[in-house]
């Protein structure tokens, strides 16, 4: 028994044994797409970085941030002119609420500017939802004010139409960013 030699080990060539190689890669989790491998996950490359953005999303985010910033600066610096642009012929009784509105808009615009530079879907979706809610509430407030005062002007109608358009576009991008990517 001591003199009997074990049979020689056979070497497998990985080029010739494709099925075995694929099984090994699958077990190790390094096969397939890069962002799904276990090694990439450990190193920090998550699926959120491989997200395809809807066409025009970054342009919309930029325009939204510009709009919020410009209206905020106008409300802070020129409250009389902003109020006159929305409600023609109505005299401003106090500038403080308009300036507080400008401060709130400036805060939202900072969030919008920061969301422009992120790749995380959750943050992008929350800012789009914030924007849609803001424009929706603003439309309701302007409509209620018009109903109370009875004043209707072309500027106010254009404001309401643009706000409703902004709500639609923001909700569209909100759902587009939240969609599951198609499998290739």
mmCIF file of C-alpha atoms in Angstrom:
data_model
loop_
_atom_site.group_PDB
_atom_site.id
_atom_site.type_symbol
_atom_site.label_atom_id
_atom_site.label_comp_id
_atom_site.label_asym_id
_atom_site.label_seq_id
_atom_site.Cartn_x
_atom_site.Cartn_y
_atom_site.Cartn_z
ATOM 1 C CA UNK A 1 0.000 0.000 0.000
ATOM 2 C CA UNK A 2 2.760 2.406 0.790
ATOM 3 C CA UNK A 3 4.322 1.939 -2.600
ATOM 4 C CA UNK A 4 1.209 2.713 -4.619
ATOM 5 C CA UNK A 5 1.272 6.160 -6.264
ATOM 6 C CA UNK A 6 -1.934 8.264 -6.600
ATOM 7 C CA UNK A 7 -3.059 8.898 -10.159
ATOM 8 C CA UNK A 8 -1.571 12.046 -11.702
ATOM 9 C CA UNK A 9 -3.711 15.177 -11.436
ATOM 10 C CA UNK A 10 -5.089 16.432 -14.699
ATOM 11 C CA UNK A 11 -4.841 20.135 -15.353
ATOM 12 C CA UNK A 12 -7.798 21.882 -16.866
ATOM 13 C CA UNK A 13 -7.240 24.699 -19.245
ATOM 14 C CA UNK A 14 -9.645 27.552 -18.546
ATOM 15 C CA UNK A 15 -9.840 28.404 -22.235
ATOM 16 C CA UNK A 16 -11.188 24.980 -23.093
ATOM 17 C CA UNK A 17 -13.543 24.539 -20.141
ATOM 18 C CA UNK A 18 -15.851 27.511 -20.703
ATOM 19 C CA UNK A 19 -18.777 26.158 -18.637
ATOM 20 C CA UNK A 20 -16.575 25.667 -15.580
ATOM 21 C CA UNK A 21 -15.130 29.148 -15.928
ATOM 22 C CA UNK A 22 -18.581 30.721 -16.183
ATOM 23 C CA UNK A 23 -19.773 28.797 -13.119
ATOM 24 C CA UNK A 24 -16.755 29.984 -11.143
ATOM 25 C CA UNK A 25 -17.333 33.609 -12.171
ATOM 26 C CA UNK A 26 -21.001 33.310 -11.253
ATOM 27 C CA UNK A 27 -20.191 31.934 -7.790
ATOM 28 C CA UNK A 28 -17.643 34.699 -7.197
ATOM 29 C CA UNK A 29 -20.109 37.284 -8.429
ATOM 30 C CA UNK A 30 -17.757 38.863 -10.931
ATOM 31 C CA UNK A 31 -19.642 37.913 -14.062
ATOM 32 C CA UNK A 32 -22.130 39.967 -15.983
ATOM 33 C CA UNK A 33 -22.514 43.719 -15.800
ATOM 34 C CA UNK A 34 -19.911 45.668 -13.873
ATOM 35 C CA UNK A 35 -22.261 47.411 -11.453
ATOM 36 C CA UNK A 36 -23.885 44.131 -10.378
ATOM 37 C CA UNK A 37 -20.737 42.273 -9.364
ATOM 38 C CA UNK A 38 -20.032 41.684 -5.682
ATOM 39 C CA UNK A 39 -16.525 43.087 -6.004
ATOM 40 C CA UNK A 40 -17.854 46.323 -7.500
ATOM 41 C CA UNK A 41 -20.431 46.595 -4.734
ATOM 42 C CA UNK A 42 -17.754 46.184 -2.082
ATOM 43 C CA UNK A 43 -15.646 48.855 -3.772
ATOM 44 C CA UNK A 44 -18.634 51.206 -3.790
ATOM 45 C CA UNK A 45 -19.780 51.092 -7.408
ATOM 46 C CA UNK A 46 -23.523 50.767 -6.910
ATOM 47 C CA UNK A 47 -26.354 50.531 -9.387
ATOM 48 C CA UNK A 48 -27.395 54.157 -8.818
ATOM 49 C CA UNK A 49 -24.375 55.338 -10.807
ATOM 50 C CA UNK A 50 -25.416 53.353 -13.868
ATOM 51 C CA UNK A 51 -28.830 55.019 -14.148
ATOM 52 C CA UNK A 52 -29.824 56.403 -17.507
ATOM 53 C CA UNK A 53 -31.360 59.829 -17.131
ATOM 54 C CA UNK A 54 -34.381 60.930 -19.136
ATOM 55 C CA UNK A 55 -33.624 63.238 -22.023
ATOM 56 C CA UNK A 56 -33.627 66.878 -20.925
ATOM 57 C CA UNK A 57 -33.647 66.206 -17.171
ATOM 58 C CA UNK A 58 -30.502 68.230 -16.438
ATOM 59 C CA UNK A 59 -31.727 71.108 -18.614
ATOM 60 C CA UNK A 60 -35.024 71.111 -16.705
ATOM 61 C CA UNK A 61 -33.184 71.064 -13.369
ATOM 62 C CA UNK A 62 -31.007 73.979 -14.488
ATOM 63 C CA UNK A 63 -34.004 76.019 -15.695
ATOM 64 C CA UNK A 64 -35.870 75.301 -12.451
ATOM 65 C CA UNK A 65 -32.918 76.367 -10.317
ATOM 66 C CA UNK A 66 -32.567 79.571 -12.382
ATOM 67 C CA UNK A 67 -36.290 80.311 -12.103
ATOM 68 C CA UNK A 68 -36.373 79.794 -8.341
ATOM 69 C CA UNK A 69 -33.213 81.870 -7.851
ATOM 70 C CA UNK A 70 -34.350 84.772 -10.026
ATOM 71 C CA UNK A 71 -37.824 85.006 -8.465
ATOM 72 C CA UNK A 72 -36.256 84.749 -4.986
ATOM 73 C CA UNK A 73 -33.825 87.581 -5.693
ATOM 74 C CA UNK A 74 -36.618 89.690 -7.173
ATOM 75 C CA UNK A 75 -38.839 89.054 -4.124
ATOM 76 C CA UNK A 76 -36.025 89.996 -1.767
ATOM 77 C CA UNK A 77 -34.776 93.056 -3.646
ATOM 78 C CA UNK A 78 -37.869 94.339 -5.497
ATOM 79 C CA UNK A 79 -41.008 93.132 -3.671
ATOM 80 C CA UNK A 80 -43.225 95.912 -5.086
ATOM 81 C CA UNK A 81 -42.428 95.050 -8.698
ATOM 82 C CA UNK A 82 -42.942 91.318 -8.158
ATOM 83 C CA UNK A 83 -46.333 91.872 -6.547
ATOM 84 C CA UNK A 84 -47.335 94.303 -9.308
ATOM 85 C CA UNK A 85 -46.313 91.782 -11.987
ATOM 86 C CA UNK A 86 -48.655 89.166 -10.546
ATOM 87 C CA UNK A 87 -51.563 91.312 -9.369
ATOM 88 C CA UNK A 88 -51.951 94.311 -11.670
ATOM 89 C CA UNK A 89 -53.143 97.493 -9.994
ATOM 90 C CA UNK A 90 -53.285 96.158 -6.437
ATOM 91 C CA UNK A 91 -51.229 98.151 -3.932
ATOM 92 C CA UNK A 92 -48.747 96.350 -1.673
ATOM 93 C CA UNK A 93 -49.690 96.730 1.987
ATOM 94 C CA UNK A 94 -46.562 95.152 3.460
ATOM 95 C CA UNK A 95 -43.241 94.081 1.957
ATOM 96 C CA UNK A 96 -42.382 91.640 4.750
ATOM 97 C CA UNK A 97 -44.484 88.664 3.500
ATOM 98 C CA UNK A 98 -43.077 89.064 0.000
ATOM 99 C CA UNK A 99 -39.514 89.121 1.341
ATOM 100 C CA UNK A 100 -40.223 86.044 3.493
ATOM 101 C CA UNK A 101 -41.519 84.369 0.335
ATOM 102 C CA UNK A 102 -38.243 85.322 -1.361
ATOM 103 C CA UNK A 103 -36.228 83.800 1.481
ATOM 104 C CA UNK A 104 -38.171 80.548 1.245
ATOM 105 C CA UNK A 105 -37.674 80.467 -2.520
ATOM 106 C CA UNK A 106 -33.963 81.096 -2.097
ATOM 107 C CA UNK A 107 -33.756 78.100 0.235
ATOM 108 C CA UNK A 108 -35.568 75.896 -2.281
ATOM 109 C CA UNK A 109 -33.306 77.186 -5.066
ATOM 110 C CA UNK A 110 -30.216 76.104 -3.099
ATOM 111 C CA UNK A 111 -31.667 72.608 -2.905
ATOM 112 C CA UNK A 112 -32.353 72.727 -6.659
ATOM 113 C CA UNK A 113 -28.773 73.811 -7.423
ATOM 114 C CA UNK A 114 -27.372 70.970 -5.307
ATOM 115 C CA UNK A 115 -29.676 68.413 -6.941
ATOM 116 C CA UNK A 116 -28.329 69.465 -10.322
ATOM 117 C CA UNK A 117 -24.937 67.965 -9.427
ATOM 118 C CA UNK A 118 -26.040 64.656 -7.911
ATOM 119 C CA UNK A 119 -26.477 61.271 -9.560
ATOM 120 C CA UNK A 120 -28.694 59.763 -6.855
ATOM 121 C CA UNK A 121 -32.197 59.005 -8.058
ATOM 122 C CA UNK A 122 -33.798 59.550 -4.652
ATOM 123 C CA UNK A 123 -32.489 63.105 -4.324
ATOM 124 C CA UNK A 124 -33.441 63.989 -7.897
ATOM 125 C CA UNK A 125 -36.945 62.594 -7.388
ATOM 126 C CA UNK A 126 -37.460 64.458 -4.093
ATOM 127 C CA UNK A 127 -36.464 67.771 -5.651
ATOM 128 C CA UNK A 128 -38.788 67.172 -8.604
ATOM 129 C CA UNK A 129 -41.627 66.317 -6.211
ATOM 130 C CA UNK A 130 -40.859 69.429 -4.136
ATOM 131 C CA UNK A 131 -40.994 71.529 -7.284
ATOM 132 C CA UNK A 132 -44.298 70.003 -8.427
ATOM 133 C CA UNK A 133 -45.866 70.509 -4.988
ATOM 134 C CA UNK A 134 -44.640 74.100 -4.825
ATOM 135 C CA UNK A 135 -46.073 74.987 -8.223
ATOM 136 C CA UNK A 136 -49.333 73.185 -7.441
ATOM 137 C CA UNK A 137 -49.798 75.032 -4.147
ATOM 138 C CA UNK A 138 -48.837 78.324 -5.786
ATOM 139 C CA UNK A 139 -51.495 77.772 -8.459
ATOM 140 C CA UNK A 140 -54.129 77.134 -5.784
ATOM 141 C CA UNK A 141 -53.119 80.221 -3.781
ATOM 142 C CA UNK A 142 -53.143 82.516 -6.830
ATOM 143 C CA UNK A 143 -56.517 81.112 -7.937
ATOM 144 C CA UNK A 144 -57.998 81.640 -4.459
ATOM 145 C CA UNK A 145 -56.622 85.199 -4.332
ATOM 146 C CA UNK A 146 -58.118 85.965 -7.730
ATOM 147 C CA UNK A 147 -61.463 84.584 -6.601
ATOM 148 C CA UNK A 148 -61.397 86.826 -3.517
ATOM 149 C CA UNK A 149 -60.347 90.013 -5.273
ATOM 150 C CA UNK A 150 -62.140 89.450 -8.546
ATOM 151 C CA UNK A 151 -59.189 90.893 -10.489
ATOM 152 C CA UNK A 152 -58.138 88.989 -13.569
ATOM 153 C CA UNK A 153 -55.286 90.089 -15.784
ATOM 154 C CA UNK A 154 -53.319 88.630 -18.668
ATOM 155 C CA UNK A 155 -50.221 88.363 -16.451
ATOM 156 C CA UNK A 156 -52.100 86.302 -13.883
ATOM 157 C CA UNK A 157 -53.549 83.963 -16.499
ATOM 158 C CA UNK A 158 -50.077 83.459 -17.980
ATOM 159 C CA UNK A 159 -48.686 82.824 -14.488
ATOM 160 C CA UNK A 160 -51.300 80.147 -13.785
ATOM 161 C CA UNK A 161 -50.801 78.496 -17.183
ATOM 162 C CA UNK A 162 -47.038 78.412 -16.757
ATOM 163 C CA UNK A 163 -47.332 76.984 -13.231
ATOM 164 C CA UNK A 164 -49.595 74.197 -14.418
ATOM 165 C CA UNK A 165 -47.125 73.441 -17.230
ATOM 166 C CA UNK A 166 -44.294 73.319 -14.669
ATOM 167 C CA UNK A 167 -46.309 70.885 -12.530
ATOM 168 C CA UNK A 168 -46.837 68.588 -15.522
ATOM 169 C CA UNK A 169 -43.178 68.646 -16.581
ATOM 170 C CA UNK A 170 -41.913 68.065 -13.026
ATOM 171 C CA UNK A 171 -44.259 65.125 -12.496
ATOM 172 C CA UNK A 172 -43.235 63.680 -15.873
ATOM 173 C CA UNK A 173 -39.554 63.730 -14.910
ATOM 174 C CA UNK A 174 -40.401 62.463 -11.428
ATOM 175 C CA UNK A 175 -41.949 59.318 -12.897
ATOM 176 C CA UNK A 176 -39.276 58.956 -15.587
ATOM 177 C CA UNK A 177 -36.451 59.020 -13.036
ATOM 178 C CA UNK A 178 -38.302 56.475 -10.877
ATOM 179 C CA UNK A 179 -38.886 53.962 -13.660
ATOM 180 C CA UNK A 180 -37.071 50.660 -13.503
ATOM 181 C CA UNK A 181 -34.428 50.383 -16.239
ATOM 182 C CA UNK A 182 -35.162 47.997 -19.078
ATOM 183 C CA UNK A 183 -33.134 44.802 -19.062
ATOM 184 C CA UNK A 184 -30.817 44.470 -22.010
#
